[in-house]
Amino acid sequence: QVQLVESGGDLVQAGGSLRLSCAASGSIFSIDVMGWYRQAPGKRDMVATVTSVATNYADSVKGRFTISRDNAKNTVYLQMNSLKPEDTAVYYCYAILKTAFNRGPFQYWGQGTQVTVST
């Protein structure tokens, strides 16, 4: 019914920039939250989230990453600047939304996109 598809992951040198995109599609009634997590050993850490009225960032990325959302396209973006090797991870798109038929809200995850930052 609903899927999240990420794109934009790549290999980049330290200090470089990258932009990730995530498009939600399917029988979506409304989206409460969209955001990005990244996979650390044994857990996924929140990177950034956006609602209709606010954004939230992990301390480790404040001032370097910017999250934005295109409501008409149900798409969220993550602009990543001044990348560091410690930013290397699989980045997962995340959404809390209501569907047209079963409502919810429900939690959805994308398949992930690899970001590798080299020295």
mmCIF file of C-alpha atoms in Angstrom:
data_model
loop_
_atom_site.group_PDB
_atom_site.id
_atom_site.type_symbol
_atom_site.label_atom_id
_atom_site.label_comp_id
_atom_site.label_asym_id
_atom_site.label_seq_id
_atom_site.Cartn_x
_atom_site.Cartn_y
_atom_site.Cartn_z
ATOM 1 C CA GLN A 1 0.000 0.000 0.000
ATOM 2 C CA VAL A 2 2.687 2.469 1.049
ATOM 3 C CA GLN A 3 6.370 2.483 0.271
ATOM 4 C CA LEU A 4 9.309 4.783 0.888
ATOM 5 C CA VAL A 5 12.051 4.867 -1.730
ATOM 6 C CA GLU A 6 15.409 6.510 -0.980
ATOM 7 C CA SER A 7 18.047 7.708 -3.403
ATOM 8 C CA GLY A 8 21.211 9.794 -3.426
ATOM 9 C CA GLY A 9 23.642 7.710 -1.408
ATOM 10 C CA ASP A 10 27.188 7.695 -2.754
ATOM 11 C CA LEU A 11 30.904 7.648 -2.004
ATOM 12 C CA VAL A 12 32.196 11.126 -1.174
ATOM 13 C CA GLN A 13 35.388 12.610 0.273
ATOM 14 C CA ALA A 14 35.475 14.220 3.701
ATOM 15 C CA GLY A 15 34.287 17.814 3.530
ATOM 16 C CA GLY A 16 32.049 17.119 0.571
ATOM 17 C CA SER A 17 28.284 17.285 0.206
ATOM 18 C CA LEU A 18 25.487 14.925 -0.674
ATOM 19 C CA ARG A 19 21.718 15.190 -0.985
ATOM 20 C CA LEU A 20 19.394 12.311 -0.134
ATOM 21 C CA SER A 21 15.801 12.041 -1.326
ATOM 22 C CA CYS A 22 12.909 9.899 -0.136
ATOM 23 C CA ALA A 23 9.557 9.676 -1.893
ATOM 24 C CA ALA A 24 6.498 8.188 -0.220
ATOM 25 C CA SER A 25 3.836 6.666 -2.449
ATOM 26 C CA GLY A 26 0.610 4.707 -2.094
ATOM 27 C CA SER A 27 -2.728 5.238 -0.389
ATOM 28 C CA ILE A 28 -1.587 8.004 1.935
ATOM 29 C CA PHE A 29 -4.153 10.022 3.826
ATOM 30 C CA SER A 30 -1.721 12.268 5.650
ATOM 31 C CA ILE A 31 1.893 12.309 6.818
ATOM 32 C CA ASP A 32 2.646 13.314 10.378
ATOM 33 C CA VAL A 33 6.424 12.888 10.412
ATOM 34 C CA MET A 34 9.139 12.199 7.853
ATOM 35 C CA GLY A 35 12.810 11.885 8.570
ATOM 36 C CA TRP A 36 16.102 10.080 8.380
ATOM 37 C CA TYR A 37 17.865 7.538 10.589
ATOM 38 C CA ARG A 38 21.258 5.952 10.145
ATOM 39 C CA GLN A 39 22.384 2.488 11.115
ATOM 40 C CA ALA A 40 24.965 2.166 13.870
ATOM 41 C CA PRO A 41 26.087 -1.169 15.349
ATOM 42 C CA GLY A 42 23.000 -2.651 16.957
ATOM 43 C CA LYS A 43 20.754 0.378 16.537
ATOM 44 C CA ARG A 44 19.405 3.094 14.304
ATOM 45 C CA ASP A 45 20.045 6.671 15.398
ATOM 46 C CA MET A 46 17.791 9.576 14.527
ATOM 47 C CA VAL A 47 19.467 12.049 12.196
ATOM 48 C CA ALA A 48 16.694 14.527 11.404
ATOM 49 C CA THR A 49 12.904 14.697 11.294
ATOM 50 C CA VAL A 50 10.355 17.158 10.008
ATOM 51 C CA THR A 51 6.682 17.734 10.750
ATOM 52 C CA SER A 52 4.335 20.351 9.355
ATOM 53 C CA VAL A 53 5.604 22.883 11.886
ATOM 54 C CA ALA A 54 9.083 21.909 13.091
ATOM 55 C CA THR A 55 12.403 20.230 12.384
ATOM 56 C CA ASN A 56 14.617 18.243 14.727
ATOM 57 C CA TYR A 57 18.298 17.282 14.406
ATOM 58 C CA ALA A 58 20.748 15.055 16.175
ATOM 59 C CA ASP A 59 23.457 17.082 17.924
ATOM 60 C CA SER A 60 26.137 15.460 15.786
ATOM 61 C CA VAL A 61 24.713 16.905 12.555
ATOM 62 C CA LYS A 62 23.427 20.315 13.651
ATOM 63 C CA GLY A 63 24.844 23.054 11.465
ATOM 64 C CA ARG A 64 25.865 20.588 8.766
ATOM 65 C CA PHE A 65 22.666 18.811 7.674
ATOM 66 C CA THR A 66 19.368 20.328 6.577
ATOM 67 C CA ILE A 67 16.091 18.459 6.252
ATOM 68 C CA SER A 68 13.282 19.709 4.025
ATOM 69 C CA ARG A 69 9.978 18.424 2.722
ATOM 70 C CA ASP A 70 7.916 18.820 -0.442
ATOM 71 C CA ASN A 71 4.361 18.203 0.732
ATOM 72 C CA ALA A 72 2.879 18.097 -2.771
ATOM 73 C CA LYS A 73 5.219 15.231 -3.714
ATOM 74 C CA ASN A 74 5.311 13.497 -0.309
ATOM 75 C CA THR A 75 9.073 13.732 -0.527
ATOM 76 C CA VAL A 76 11.690 14.494 2.116
ATOM 77 C CA TYR A 77 15.273 15.577 1.477
ATOM 78 C CA LEU A 78 18.446 15.595 3.522
ATOM 79 C CA GLN A 79 21.148 18.030 2.444
ATOM 80 C CA MET A 80 24.429 16.893 3.985
ATOM 81 C CA ASN A 81 27.366 19.306 4.003
ATOM 82 C CA SER A 82 30.844 19.136 5.552
ATOM 83 C CA LEU A 83 30.641 15.363 5.633
ATOM 84 C CA LYS A 84 32.877 13.437 8.017
ATOM 85 C CA PRO A 85 34.012 9.799 7.951
ATOM 86 C CA GLU A 86 31.862 9.168 11.023
ATOM 87 C CA ASP A 87 28.805 10.021 8.915
ATOM 88 C CA THR A 88 29.368 6.793 6.996
ATOM 89 C CA ALA A 89 26.272 4.626 7.386
ATOM 90 C CA VAL A 90 23.213 3.261 5.694
ATOM 91 C CA TYR A 91 20.610 6.015 5.827
ATOM 92 C CA TYR A 92 16.980 4.984 6.194
ATOM 93 C CA CYS A 93 13.949 7.069 5.349
ATOM 94 C CA TYR A 94 11.250 7.049 8.026
ATOM 95 C CA ALA A 95 7.629 8.136 8.115
ATOM 96 C CA ILE A 96 4.690 8.155 10.472
ATOM 97 C CA LEU A 97 1.527 8.439 8.420
ATOM 98 C CA LYS A 98 -2.143 7.642 8.103
ATOM 99 C CA THR A 99 -3.353 5.521 5.190
ATOM 100 C CA ALA A 100 -6.524 6.079 3.216
ATOM 101 C CA PHE A 101 -8.192 2.829 4.322
ATOM 102 C CA ASN A 102 -6.732 1.591 7.605
ATOM 103 C CA ARG A 103 -5.781 5.051 8.898
ATOM 104 C CA GLY A 104 -3.307 4.376 11.689
ATOM 105 C CA PRO A 105 -1.003 6.185 12.276
ATOM 106 C CA PHE A 106 1.569 3.631 11.107
ATOM 107 C CA GLN A 107 5.335 3.610 10.968
ATOM 108 C CA TYR A 108 7.144 2.940 7.665
ATOM 109 C CA TRP A 109 10.789 2.462 6.715
ATOM 110 C CA GLY A 110 12.613 2.668 3.417
ATOM 111 C CA GLN A 111 15.168 0.111 2.257
ATOM 112 C CA GLY A 112 18.157 2.341 2.950
ATOM 113 C CA THR A 113 20.830 4.071 0.903
ATOM 114 C CA GLN A 114 24.570 3.781 1.532
ATOM 115 C CA VAL A 115 26.602 6.890 2.330
ATOM 116 C CA THR A 116 30.372 6.414 2.514
ATOM 117 C CA VAL A 117 32.699 9.272 3.465
ATOM 118 C CA SER A 118 36.389 8.679 2.802
ATOM 119 C CA THR A 119 39.435 10.468 4.186
#
